[in-house]
Structures are given as structure tokens and as C-alpha cells.
PDB file of N, CA and C and ligand atoms in Angstrom:
ATOM      1  N   MET A   1       5.522 -40.592-285.297  1.00 73.00           N
ATOM      2  CA  MET A   1       5.066 -39.849-284.166  1.00 73.00           C
ATOM      3  C   MET A   1       5.563 -40.425-282.890  1.00 73.00           C
ATOM      4  N   SER A   2       6.356 -39.795-282.017  1.00 91.00           N
ATOM      5  CA  SER A   2       6.730 -40.412-280.725  1.00 91.00           C
ATOM      6  C   SER A   2       5.913 -39.915-279.571  1.00 91.00           C
ATOM      7  N   TRP A   3       5.500 -40.800-278.753  1.00 95.00           N
ATOM      8  CA  TRP A   3       4.486 -40.373-277.666  1.00 95.00           C
ATOM      9  C   TRP A   3       5.251 -40.522-276.268  1.00 95.00           C
ATOM     10  N   ILE A   4       5.030 -39.548-275.450  1.00 96.00           N
ATOM     11  CA  ILE A   4       5.714 -39.371-274.295  1.00 96.00           C
ATOM     12  C   ILE A   4       4.786 -39.377-273.105  1.00 96.00           C
ATOM     13  N   GLY A   5       4.911 -40.189-272.167  1.00 96.00           N
ATOM     14  CA  GLY A   5       4.098 -40.196-270.910  1.00 96.00           C
ATOM     15  C   GLY A   5       4.051 -38.951-270.114  1.00 96.00           C
ATOM     16  N   VAL A   6       2.869 -38.572-269.729  1.00 96.00           N
ATOM     17  CA  VAL A   6       2.859 -37.219-268.855  1.00 96.00           C
ATOM     18  C   VAL A   6       2.508 -37.687-267.531  1.00 96.00           C
ATOM     19  N   CYS A   7       1.304 -38.470-267.258  1.00 97.00           N
ATOM     20  CA  CYS A   7       0.727 -38.819-266.024  1.00 97.00           C
ATOM     21  C   CYS A   7      -0.200 -39.845-266.245  1.00 97.00           C
ATOM     22  N   ASP A   8      -0.773 -40.432-265.083  1.00 97.00           N
ATOM     23  CA  ASP A   8      -1.701 -41.427-265.023  1.00 97.00           C
ATOM     24  C   ASP A   8      -3.115 -40.708-265.228  1.00 97.00           C
ATOM     25  N   VAL A   9      -4.061 -41.479-265.872  1.00 97.00           N
ATOM     26  CA  VAL A   9      -5.412 -40.913-265.929  1.00 97.00           C
ATOM     27  C   VAL A   9      -5.970 -40.439-264.672  1.00 97.00           C
ATOM     28  N   ALA A  10      -5.709 -41.160-263.636  1.00 97.00           N
ATOM     29  CA  ALA A  10      -6.180 -40.895-262.285  1.00 97.00           C
ATOM     30  C   ALA A  10      -5.655 -39.558-261.701  1.00 97.00           C
ATOM     31  N   GLN A  11      -4.667 -38.966-262.349  1.00 97.00           N
ATOM     32  CA  GLN A  11      -4.096 -37.714-261.896  1.00 97.00           C
ATOM     33  C   GLN A  11      -4.765 -36.524-262.493  1.00 97.00           C
ATOM     34  N   VAL A  12      -5.707 -36.734-263.354  1.00 97.00           N
ATOM     35  CA  VAL A  12      -6.446 -35.648-264.004  1.00 97.00           C
ATOM     36  C   VAL A  12      -7.906 -35.780-263.728  1.00 97.00           C
ATOM     37  N   GLN A  13      -8.547 -34.636-263.122  1.00 95.00           N
ATOM     38  CA  GLN A  13      -9.979 -34.769-263.085  1.00 95.00           C
ATOM     39  C   GLN A  13     -10.611 -33.462-263.580  1.00 95.00           C
ATOM     40  N   GLU A  14     -11.976 -33.591-263.812  1.00 93.00           N
ATOM     41  CA  GLU A  14     -12.515 -32.297-264.448  1.00 93.00           C
ATOM     42  C   GLU A  14     -12.290 -31.162-263.436  1.00 93.00           C
ATOM     43  N   ASP A  15     -11.868 -30.014-263.943  1.00 86.00           N
ATOM     44  CA  ASP A  15     -11.636 -28.830-263.188  1.00 86.00           C
ATOM     45  C   ASP A  15     -10.356 -28.827-262.344  1.00 86.00           C
ATOM     46  N   PHE A  16      -9.696 -30.060-262.300  1.00 95.00           N
ATOM     47  CA  PHE A  16      -8.421 -30.217-261.565  1.00 95.00           C
ATOM     48  C   PHE A  16      -7.366 -30.775-262.480  1.00 95.00           C
ATOM     49  N   PRO A  17      -6.711 -29.858-263.243  1.00 97.00           N
ATOM     50  CA  PRO A  17      -5.698 -30.435-264.366  1.00 97.00           C
ATOM     51  C   PRO A  17      -4.459 -31.002-263.662  1.00 97.00           C
ATOM     52  N   PHE A  18      -3.642 -31.684-264.465  1.00 98.00           N
ATOM     53  CA  PHE A  18      -2.271 -32.087-263.937  1.00 98.00           C
ATOM     54  C   PHE A  18      -1.358 -31.150-264.571  1.00 98.00           C
ATOM     55  N   SER A  19      -0.370 -30.796-263.675  1.00 97.00           N
ATOM     56  CA  SER A  19       0.752 -30.018-264.170  1.00 97.00           C
ATOM     57  C   SER A  19       2.098 -30.666-264.102  1.00 97.00           C
ATOM     58  N   GLY A  20       2.835 -30.698-265.073  1.00 95.00           N
ATOM     59  CA  GLY A  20       4.089 -31.219-265.071  1.00 95.00           C
ATOM     60  C   GLY A  20       5.049 -30.847-266.055  1.00 95.00           C
ATOM     61  N   SER A  21       6.316 -31.116-265.903  1.00 95.00           N
ATOM     62  CA  SER A  21       7.347 -30.814-266.774  1.00 95.00           C
ATOM     63  C   SER A  21       7.657 -32.125-267.750  1.00 95.00           C
ATOM     64  N   VAL A  22       7.672 -31.835-268.976  1.00 94.00           N
ATOM     65  CA  VAL A  22       7.929 -32.929-269.906  1.00 94.00           C
ATOM     66  C   VAL A  22       8.974 -32.490-270.942  1.00 94.00           C
ATOM     67  N   GLU A  23      10.175 -33.128-270.708  1.00 92.00           N
ATOM     68  CA  GLU A  23      11.316 -32.760-271.551  1.00 92.00           C
ATOM     69  C   GLU A  23      11.590 -31.302-271.593  1.00 92.00           C
ATOM     70  N   GLY A  24      11.466 -30.832-270.326  1.00 93.00           N
ATOM     71  CA  GLY A  24      11.883 -29.423-270.105  1.00 93.00           C
ATOM     72  C   GLY A  24      10.685 -28.376-270.368  1.00 93.00           C
ATOM     73  N   LYS A  25       9.483 -28.797-270.829  1.00 95.00           N
ATOM     74  CA  LYS A  25       8.314 -28.037-270.989  1.00 95.00           C
ATOM     75  C   LYS A  25       7.327 -28.225-270.067  1.00 95.00           C
ATOM     76  N   GLU A  26       6.782 -27.098-269.530  1.00 97.00           N
ATOM     77  CA  GLU A  26       5.607 -27.152-268.553  1.00 97.00           C
ATOM     78  C   GLU A  26       4.370 -27.438-269.456  1.00 97.00           C
ATOM     79  N   ILE A  27       3.675 -28.568-269.026  1.00 97.00           N
ATOM     80  CA  ILE A  27       2.489 -28.891-269.725  1.00 97.00           C
ATOM     81  C   ILE A  27       1.377 -29.106-268.669  1.00 97.00           C
ATOM     82  N   GLY A  28       0.152 -28.622-269.105  1.00 98.00           N
ATOM     83  CA  GLY A  28      -1.037 -28.758-268.441  1.00 98.00           C
ATOM     84  C   GLY A  28      -1.955 -29.779-269.016  1.00 98.00           C
ATOM     85  N   VAL A  29      -2.377 -30.814-268.391  1.00 98.00           N
ATOM     86  CA  VAL A  29      -3.375 -31.813-268.781  1.00 98.00           C
ATOM     87  C   VAL A  29      -4.734 -31.593-268.229  1.00 98.00           C
ATOM     88  N   TYR A  30      -5.789 -31.497-269.116  1.00 98.00           N
ATOM     89  CA  TYR A  30      -7.075 -31.127-268.682  1.00 98.00           C
ATOM     90  C   TYR A  30      -8.043 -32.272-269.083  1.00 98.00           C
ATOM     91  N   LEU A  31      -9.177 -32.371-268.298  1.00 98.00           N
ATOM     92  CA  LEU A  31     -10.162 -33.373-268.710  1.00 98.00           C
ATOM     93  C   LEU A  31     -11.338 -32.494-268.841  1.00 98.00           C
ATOM     94  N   VAL A  32     -12.101 -32.562-270.074  1.00 97.00           N
ATOM     95  CA  VAL A  32     -13.247 -31.762-270.326  1.00 97.00           C
ATOM     96  C   VAL A  32     -14.291 -32.689-271.132  1.00 97.00           C
ATOM     97  N   ASP A  33     -15.397 -32.972-270.373  1.00 96.00           N
ATOM     98  CA  ASP A  33     -16.444 -33.895-270.940  1.00 96.00           C
ATOM     99  C   ASP A  33     -15.766 -35.059-271.481  1.00 96.00           C
ATOM    100  N   GLY A  34     -14.977 -35.736-270.582  1.00 96.00           N
ATOM    101  CA  GLY A  34     -14.464 -37.079-270.844  1.00 96.00           C
ATOM    102  C   GLY A  34     -13.250 -37.076-271.806  1.00 96.00           C
ATOM    103  N   GLU A  35     -12.861 -35.989-272.354  1.00 97.00           N
ATOM    104  CA  GLU A  35     -11.730 -35.879-273.292  1.00 97.00           C
ATOM    105  C   GLU A  35     -10.603 -35.165-272.672  1.00 97.00           C
ATOM    106  N   TYR A  36      -9.454 -35.636-273.043  1.00 98.00           N
ATOM    107  CA  TYR A  36      -8.140 -35.098-272.319  1.00 98.00           C
ATOM    108  C   TYR A  36      -7.590 -34.000-273.437  1.00 98.00           C
ATOM    109  N   PHE A  37      -7.054 -32.986-272.866  1.00 98.00           N
ATOM    110  CA  PHE A  37      -6.421 -31.970-273.677  1.00 98.00           C
ATOM    111  C   PHE A  37      -5.048 -31.595-273.064  1.00 98.00           C
ATOM    112  N   ALA A  38      -3.967 -31.298-273.774  1.00 97.00           N
ATOM    113  CA  ALA A  38      -2.718 -31.004-273.275  1.00 97.00           C
ATOM    114  C   ALA A  38      -2.268 -29.644-273.907  1.00 97.00           C
ATOM    115  N   LEU A  39      -1.996 -28.625-272.927  1.00 97.00           N
ATOM    116  CA  LEU A  39      -1.569 -27.267-273.573  1.00 97.00           C
ATOM    117  C   LEU A  39      -0.225 -26.964-272.758  1.00 97.00           C
ATOM    118  N   GLU A  40       0.364 -25.952-273.550  1.00 97.00           N
ATOM    119  CA  GLU A  40       1.437 -25.399-272.812  1.00 97.00           C
ATOM    120  C   GLU A  40       0.992 -24.611-271.579  1.00 97.00           C
ATOM    121  N   ASP A  41       1.787 -24.851-270.445  1.00 98.00           N
ATOM    122  CA  ASP A  41       1.144 -24.369-269.134  1.00 98.00           C
ATOM    123  C   ASP A  41       1.760 -23.071-268.688  1.00 98.00           C
ATOM    124  N   VAL A  42       2.731 -22.444-269.414  1.00 97.00           N
ATOM    125  CA  VAL A  42       3.274 -21.138-268.877  1.00 97.00           C
ATOM    126  C   VAL A  42       2.420 -20.055-269.695  1.00 97.00           C
ATOM    127  N   CYS A  43       1.748 -19.255-269.005  1.00 97.00           N
ATOM    128  CA  CYS A  43       0.960 -18.245-269.603  1.00 97.00           C
ATOM    129  C   CYS A  43       1.873 -17.376-270.451  1.00 97.00           C
ATOM    130  N   PRO A  44       1.426 -17.100-271.757  1.00 96.00           N
ATOM    131  CA  PRO A  44       2.248 -16.193-272.606  1.00 96.00           C
ATOM    132  C   PRO A  44       2.365 -14.767-272.237  1.00 96.00           C
ATOM    133  N   HIS A  45       1.558 -14.319-271.323  1.00 97.00           N
ATOM    134  CA  HIS A  45       1.578 -12.937-270.874  1.00 97.00           C
ATOM    135  C   HIS A  45       2.882 -12.592-270.044  1.00 97.00           C
ATOM    136  N   ALA A  46       2.881 -13.380-268.840  1.00 95.00           N
ATOM    137  CA  ALA A  46       4.088 -13.270-268.012  1.00 95.00           C
ATOM    138  C   ALA A  46       4.326 -14.640-267.468  1.00 95.00           C
ATOM    139  N   TYR A  47       4.793 -14.809-266.334  1.00 92.00           N
ATOM    140  CA  TYR A  47       5.047 -16.179-265.846  1.00 92.00           C
ATOM    141  C   TYR A  47       4.023 -16.621-264.832  1.00 92.00           C
ATOM    142  N   ALA A  48       3.223 -17.407-265.265  1.00 97.00           N
ATOM    143  CA  ALA A  48       2.295 -18.075-264.362  1.00 97.00           C
ATOM    144  C   ALA A  48       1.806 -19.382-264.950  1.00 97.00           C
ATOM    145  N   LEU A  49       1.703 -20.397-264.098  1.00 98.00           N
ATOM    146  CA  LEU A  49       1.330 -21.674-264.492  1.00 98.00           C
ATOM    147  C   LEU A  49      -0.344 -21.665-264.616  1.00 98.00           C
ATOM    148  N   LEU A  50      -0.806 -21.866-265.831  1.00 98.00           N
ATOM    149  CA  LEU A  50      -2.189 -21.746-266.041  1.00 98.00           C
ATOM    150  C   LEU A  50      -3.046 -22.945-265.403  1.00 98.00           C
ATOM    151  N   SER A  51      -2.361 -24.072-265.262  1.00 97.00           N
ATOM    152  CA  SER A  51      -3.080 -25.174-264.610  1.00 97.00           C
ATOM    153  C   SER A  51      -3.361 -24.855-263.113  1.00 97.00           C
ATOM    154  N   GLN A  52      -2.692 -23.777-262.592  1.00 97.00           N
ATOM    155  CA  GLN A  52      -2.954 -23.413-261.179  1.00 97.00           C
ATOM    156  C   GLN A  52      -4.072 -22.339-261.010  1.00 97.00           C
ATOM    157  N   GLY A  53      -4.673 -22.002-262.177  1.00 97.00           N
ATOM    158  CA  GLY A  53      -5.750 -21.066-262.183  1.00 97.00           C
ATOM    159  C   GLY A  53      -7.010 -21.716-262.167  1.00 97.00           C
ATOM    160  N   PHE A  54      -8.121 -20.845-262.259  1.00 97.00           N
ATOM    161  CA  PHE A  54      -9.382 -21.360-262.017  1.00 97.00           C
ATOM    162  C   PHE A  54      -9.935 -22.097-263.369  1.00 97.00           C
ATOM    163  N   VAL A  55     -10.438 -23.332-263.194  1.00 97.00           N
ATOM    164  CA  VAL A  55     -10.869 -24.084-264.425  1.00 97.00           C
ATOM    165  C   VAL A  55     -12.304 -24.372-264.198  1.00 97.00           C
ATOM    166  N   GLU A  56     -13.040 -24.119-265.190  1.00 95.00           N
ATOM    167  CA  GLU A  56     -14.550 -24.322-265.262  1.00 95.00           C
ATOM    168  C   GLU A  56     -14.976 -24.235-266.668  1.00 95.00           C
ATOM    169  N   ASP A  57     -15.947 -25.127-266.935  1.00 95.00           N
ATOM    170  CA  ASP A  57     -16.657 -25.119-268.324  1.00 95.00           C
ATOM    171  C   ASP A  57     -15.705 -25.153-269.453  1.00 95.00           C
ATOM    172  N   GLY A  58     -14.670 -25.845-269.348  1.00 96.00           N
ATOM    173  CA  GLY A  58     -13.559 -25.892-270.589  1.00 96.00           C
ATOM    174  C   GLY A  58     -12.845 -24.669-270.611  1.00 96.00           C
ATOM    175  N   LYS A  59     -12.737 -23.921-269.761  1.00 97.00           N
ATOM    176  CA  LYS A  59     -11.921 -22.683-269.799  1.00 97.00           C
ATOM    177  C   LYS A  59     -11.012 -22.589-268.554  1.00 97.00           C
ATOM    178  N   VAL A  60      -9.815 -21.986-268.797  1.00 98.00           N
ATOM    179  CA  VAL A  60      -8.872 -21.866-267.621  1.00 98.00           C
ATOM    180  C   VAL A  60      -8.577 -20.324-267.592  1.00 98.00           C
ATOM    181  N   GLU A  61      -8.477 -19.869-266.344  1.00 98.00           N
ATOM    182  CA  GLU A  61      -8.277 -18.513-266.069  1.00 98.00           C
ATOM    183  C   GLU A  61      -6.873 -18.374-265.394  1.00 98.00           C
ATOM    184  N   CYS A  62      -6.165 -17.591-265.986  1.00 98.00           N
ATOM    185  CA  CYS A  62      -4.709 -17.341-265.546  1.00 98.00           C
ATOM    186  C   CYS A  62      -4.763 -16.895-264.071  1.00 98.00           C
ATOM    187  N   PRO A  63      -3.970 -17.397-263.182  1.00 97.00           N
ATOM    188  CA  PRO A  63      -4.121 -16.972-261.723  1.00 97.00           C
ATOM    189  C   PRO A  63      -3.489 -15.586-261.521  1.00 97.00           C
ATOM    190  N   LEU A  64      -2.667 -15.137-262.537  1.00 97.00           N
ATOM    191  CA  LEU A  64      -2.066 -13.875-262.330  1.00 97.00           C
ATOM    192  C   LEU A  64      -2.860 -12.630-262.684  1.00 97.00           C
ATOM    193  N   HIS A  65      -3.113 -12.482-263.966  1.00 97.00           N
ATOM    194  CA  HIS A  65      -3.901 -11.368-264.564  1.00 97.00           C
ATOM    195  C   HIS A  65      -5.199 -11.822-265.207  1.00 97.00           C
ATOM    196  N   GLU A  66      -5.631 -13.015-265.075  1.00 95.00           N
ATOM    197  CA  GLU A  66      -6.918 -13.414-265.394  1.00 95.00           C
ATOM    198  C   GLU A  66      -7.207 -13.490-266.895  1.00 95.00           C
ATOM    199  N   ALA A  67      -6.188 -13.784-267.742  1.00 97.00           N
ATOM    200  CA  ALA A  67      -6.471 -14.012-269.118  1.00 97.00           C
ATOM    201  C   ALA A  67      -7.172 -15.326-269.035  1.00 97.00           C
ATOM    202  N   VAL A  68      -8.110 -15.594-270.180  1.00 98.00           N
ATOM    203  CA  VAL A  68      -8.963 -16.767-270.089  1.00 98.00           C
ATOM    204  C   VAL A  68      -8.636 -17.496-271.393  1.00 98.00           C
ATOM    205  N   PHE A  69      -8.475 -18.771-271.322  1.00 98.00           N
ATOM    206  CA  PHE A  69      -8.093 -19.626-272.456  1.00 98.00           C
ATOM    207  C   PHE A  69      -9.158 -20.758-272.652  1.00 98.00           C
ATOM    208  N   ASP A  70      -9.375 -21.111-273.833  1.00 98.00           N
ATOM    209  CA  ASP A  70     -10.267 -22.396-274.234  1.00 98.00           C
ATOM    210  C   ASP A  70      -9.409 -23.542-273.990  1.00 98.00           C
ATOM    211  N   VAL A  71      -9.734 -24.326-273.049  1.00 98.00           N
ATOM    212  CA  VAL A  71      -8.991 -25.627-272.923  1.00 98.00           C
ATOM    213  C   VAL A  71      -8.920 -26.611-274.219  1.00 98.00           C
ATOM    214  N   ARG A  72     -10.044 -26.640-274.869  1.00 97.00           N
ATOM    215  CA  ARG A  72     -10.142 -27.556-276.037  1.00 97.00           C
ATOM    216  C   ARG A  72      -9.246 -27.043-277.067  1.00 97.00           C
ATOM    217  N   THR A  73      -9.003 -25.738-277.483  1.00 96.00           N
ATOM    218  CA  THR A  73      -8.439 -25.226-278.518  1.00 96.00           C
ATOM    219  C   THR A  73      -7.131 -24.482-278.190  1.00 96.00           C
ATOM    220  N   GLY A  74      -6.952 -24.024-277.014  1.00 97.00           N
ATOM    221  CA  GLY A  74      -5.896 -23.196-276.559  1.00 97.00           C
ATOM    222  C   GLY A  74      -6.077 -21.606-276.891  1.00 97.00           C
ATOM    223  N   THR A  75      -7.306 -21.268-277.433  1.00 97.00           N
ATOM    224  CA  THR A  75      -7.484 -19.953-277.900  1.00 97.00           C
ATOM    225  C   THR A  75      -7.568 -19.111-276.729  1.00 97.00           C
ATOM    226  N   CYS A  76      -6.912 -17.874-276.856  1.00 97.00           N
ATOM    227  CA  CYS A  76      -7.161 -16.821-275.811  1.00 97.00           C
ATOM    228  C   CYS A  76      -8.523 -16.158-276.076  1.00 97.00           C
ATOM    229  N   LEU A  77      -9.368 -16.235-275.102  1.00 97.00           N
ATOM    230  CA  LEU A  77     -10.644 -15.662-275.262  1.00 97.00           C
ATOM    231  C   LEU A  77     -10.788 -14.360-274.825  1.00 97.00           C
ATOM    232  N   HIS A  78     -10.021 -13.933-273.792  1.00 95.00           N
ATOM    233  CA  HIS A  78     -10.042 -12.453-273.428  1.00 95.00           C
ATOM    234  C   HIS A  78      -8.982 -12.374-272.373  1.00 95.00           C
ATOM    235  N   GLY A  79      -8.606 -11.036-272.153  1.00 94.00           N
ATOM    236  CA  GLY A  79      -7.566 -10.711-271.220  1.00 94.00           C
ATOM    237  C   GLY A  79      -6.267 -10.506-271.855  1.00 94.00           C
ATOM    238  N   PRO A  80      -5.111 -10.383-271.073  1.00 95.00           N
ATOM    239  CA  PRO A  80      -3.867  -9.991-271.560  1.00 95.00           C
ATOM    240  C   PRO A  80      -2.946 -11.176-271.991  1.00 95.00           C
ATOM    241  N   GLY A  81      -3.494 -12.307-272.482  1.00 84.00           N
ATOM    242  CA  GLY A  81      -2.710 -13.560-272.704  1.00 84.00           C
ATOM    243  C   GLY A  81      -1.892 -13.232-273.892  1.00 84.00           C
ATOM    244  N   GLY A  82      -2.343 -12.479-274.844  1.00 87.00           N
ATOM    245  CA  GLY A  82      -1.548 -12.052-276.044  1.00 87.00           C
ATOM    246  C   GLY A  82      -1.457 -12.895-277.230  1.00 87.00           C
ATOM    247  N   ARG A  83      -1.687 -14.251-277.035  1.00 95.00           N
ATOM    248  CA  ARG A  83      -1.732 -15.098-278.126  1.00 95.00           C
ATOM    249  C   ARG A  83      -2.451 -16.458-277.677  1.00 95.00           C
ATOM    250  N   ASN A  84      -2.685 -17.316-278.606  1.00 96.00           N
ATOM    251  CA  ASN A  84      -3.294 -18.598-278.264  1.00 96.00           C
ATOM    252  C   ASN A  84      -2.177 -19.448-277.719  1.00 96.00           C
ATOM    253  N   LEU A  85      -2.543 -20.593-276.985  1.00 96.00           N
ATOM    254  CA  LEU A  85      -1.614 -21.552-276.387  1.00 96.00           C
ATOM    255  C   LEU A  85      -1.289 -22.715-277.450  1.00 96.00           C
ATOM    256  N   ASN A  86      -0.040 -23.259-277.368  1.00 95.00           N
ATOM    257  CA  ASN A  86       0.134 -24.397-278.165  1.00 95.00           C
ATOM    258  C   ASN A  86      -0.664 -25.622-277.434  1.00 95.00           C
ATOM    259  N   ARG A  87      -1.168 -26.337-278.380  1.00 96.00           N
ATOM    260  CA  ARG A  87      -2.033 -27.531-277.856  1.00 96.00           C
ATOM    261  C   ARG A  87      -1.273 -28.837-278.500  1.00 96.00           C
ATOM    262  N   TYR A  88      -1.171 -29.827-277.719  1.00 95.00           N
ATOM    263  CA  TYR A  88      -0.522 -30.983-278.169  1.00 95.00           C
ATOM    264  C   TYR A  88      -1.420 -32.175-278.190  1.00 95.00           C
ATOM    265  N   PRO A  89      -1.162 -32.998-279.280  1.00 96.00           N
ATOM    266  CA  PRO A  89      -2.051 -34.226-279.387  1.00 96.00           C
ATOM    267  C   PRO A  89      -1.805 -35.168-278.143  1.00 96.00           C
ATOM    268  N   VAL A  90      -3.054 -35.779-277.765  1.00 97.00           N
ATOM    269  CA  VAL A  90      -3.125 -36.554-276.549  1.00 97.00           C
ATOM    270  C   VAL A  90      -3.630 -37.975-276.961  1.00 97.00           C
ATOM    271  N   ARG A  91      -3.007 -38.936-276.296  1.00 97.00           N
ATOM    272  CA  ARG A  91      -3.658 -40.232-276.302  1.00 97.00           C
ATOM    273  C   ARG A  91      -3.697 -41.020-275.031  1.00 97.00           C
ATOM    274  N   VAL A  92      -4.484 -41.790-274.786  1.00 98.00           N
ATOM    275  CA  VAL A  92      -4.342 -42.682-273.518  1.00 98.00           C
ATOM    276  C   VAL A  92      -3.898 -44.059-273.775  1.00 98.00           C
ATOM    277  N   PHE A  93      -2.851 -44.436-273.228  1.00 97.00           N
ATOM    278  CA  PHE A  93      -2.275 -45.755-273.439  1.00 97.00           C
ATOM    279  C   PHE A  93      -2.088 -46.522-272.135  1.00 97.00           C
ATOM    280  N   GLU A  94      -2.724 -47.648-271.891  1.00 96.00           N
ATOM    281  CA  GLU A  94      -2.748 -48.382-270.580  1.00 96.00           C
ATOM    282  C   GLU A  94      -2.739 -47.460-269.449  1.00 96.00           C
ATOM    283  N   ASN A  95      -3.756 -46.533-269.409  1.00 96.00           N
ATOM    284  CA  ASN A  95      -4.032 -45.770-268.367  1.00 96.00           C
ATOM    285  C   ASN A  95      -3.047 -44.621-268.184  1.00 96.00           C
ATOM    286  N   GLN A  96      -2.127 -44.424-269.045  1.00 98.00           N
ATOM    287  CA  GLN A  96      -1.196 -43.366-269.091  1.00 98.00           C
ATOM    288  C   GLN A  96      -1.581 -42.275-270.141  1.00 98.00           C
ATOM    289  N   ILE A  97      -1.517 -41.054-269.649  1.00 98.00           N
ATOM    290  CA  ILE A  97      -1.803 -39.895-270.765  1.00 98.00           C
ATOM    291  C   ILE A  97      -0.459 -39.670-271.346  1.00 98.00           C
ATOM    292  N   GLN A  98      -0.480 -39.625-272.700  1.00 97.00           N
ATOM    293  CA  GLN A  98       0.706 -39.331-273.495  1.00 97.00           C
ATOM    294  C   GLN A  98       0.460 -38.294-274.357  1.00 97.00           C
ATOM    295  N   ILE A  99       1.503 -37.552-274.691  1.00 97.00           N
ATOM    296  CA  ILE A  99       1.464 -36.431-275.604  1.00 97.00           C
ATOM    297  C   ILE A  99       2.536 -36.663-276.700  1.00 97.00           C
ATOM    298  N   THR A 100       2.413 -35.859-277.671  1.00 94.00           N
ATOM    299  CA  THR A 100       3.585 -35.746-278.659  1.00 94.00           C
ATOM    300  C   THR A 100       3.790 -34.248-278.877  1.00 94.00           C
ATOM    301  N   PHE A 101       5.068 -33.900-279.200  1.00 88.00           N
ATOM    302  CA  PHE A 101       5.389 -32.448-279.182  1.00 88.00           C
ATOM    303  C   PHE A 101       5.296 -31.963-280.631  1.00 88.00           C
ATOM    304  N   ILE A 102       4.237 -32.270-281.348  1.00 77.00           N
ATOM    305  CA  ILE A 102       3.897 -31.664-282.560  1.00 77.00           C
ATOM    306  C   ILE A 102       2.678 -30.672-282.266  1.00 77.00           C
ATOM    307  N   PRO A 103       2.933 -29.292-282.042  1.00 66.00           N
ATOM    308  CA  PRO A 103       1.958 -28.381-281.542  1.00 66.00           C
ATOM    309  C   PRO A 103       0.698 -28.323-282.540  1.00 66.00           C
ATOM    310  N   GLU A 104      -0.445 -28.259-282.043  1.00 68.00           N
ATOM    311  CA  GLU A 104      -1.531 -27.901-282.777  1.00 68.00           C
ATOM    312  C   GLU A 104      -1.928 -26.478-282.452  1.00 68.00           C
ATOM    313  N   THR A 105      -1.855 -25.546-283.227  1.00 61.00           N
ATOM    314  CA  THR A 105      -2.163 -24.132-282.746  1.00 61.00           C
ATOM    315  C   THR A 105      -3.355 -23.740-283.510  1.00 61.00           C
ATOM    316  N   VAL A 106      -4.098 -22.847-282.881  1.00 59.00           N
ATOM    317  CA  VAL A 106      -5.289 -22.276-283.512  1.00 59.00           C
ATOM    318  C   VAL A 106      -4.873 -20.757-283.935  1.00 59.00           C
ATOM    319  N   GLU A 107      -5.188 -20.512-285.071  1.00 57.00           N
ATOM    320  CA  GLU A 107      -4.938 -19.155-285.587  1.00 57.00           C
ATOM    321  C   GLU A 107      -5.956 -18.087-285.003  1.00 57.00           C
TER     322      GLU A 107
HETATM  323  S1  LIG B   1       0.528 -13.957-266.369  1.00 75.70           S
HETATM  324 FE1  LIG B   1      -1.273 -14.893-267.363  1.00 75.70          FE
HETATM  325  S2  LIG B   1      -2.537 -13.115-267.664  1.00 75.70           S
HETATM  326 FE2  LIG B   1      -0.569 -12.232-266.900  1.00 75.70          FE
END
């Protein structure tokens, strides 16, 4: 499994995710209760970056049409999201948040 650096841990705060492009994919990195999560960042409904939406209590609301996703699992909880988000394994290595592109999806 190869790990790719996304950002430093200091760039992610509770309710303030990091958004970045990693190997051509938009990725959002979130911190919830001390644990990091990485999700695909483009809303599957239309084009909006979820990390620019409202984040609270482990959920992110799309800034465009208000679909809501569970940050821990990527599950679409309600709204027009259409499907669950791809979630990527995360590790912290020397203060760097790294992901790997083996998606963990929730049915
Ligand atoms: S673009 Fe996200 S809900 Fe429409």
C-alpha cells in the first residue's frame, strides 16, 4: 500500500477541513473527535467542494444544495447527494497526513 502526503496536521482543525488536490483528485481531510478522515471532495450531485460547506458534529453539508454526509463513513444522510462518498484510509506520519487511494465505500 503506498501512502501519499496530503497536508500537515496543523492544516486540519475540527470543523475546518483541509481541501486539496492529490494526484488529480480533490480530497477533503476532516478531524472528528481526534481522528482524521479523508473523503472525495466533489459532491456527487453536481459540482461543489464539500470541504467548503458547513461542518459540524461529524457531518458536512454541501454548500450548493445542502446534501449532508457523515464524515466518518462518507454516507449520504439526506438531500440530493445521490450516493455515498469514497472514503480513503488515513495515517499520520511525522506530522503529515497521508492517504492511500484504496477507497473504502459504505453500501
Ligand atoms: S452539489 Fe452538492 S447537493 Fe447539489
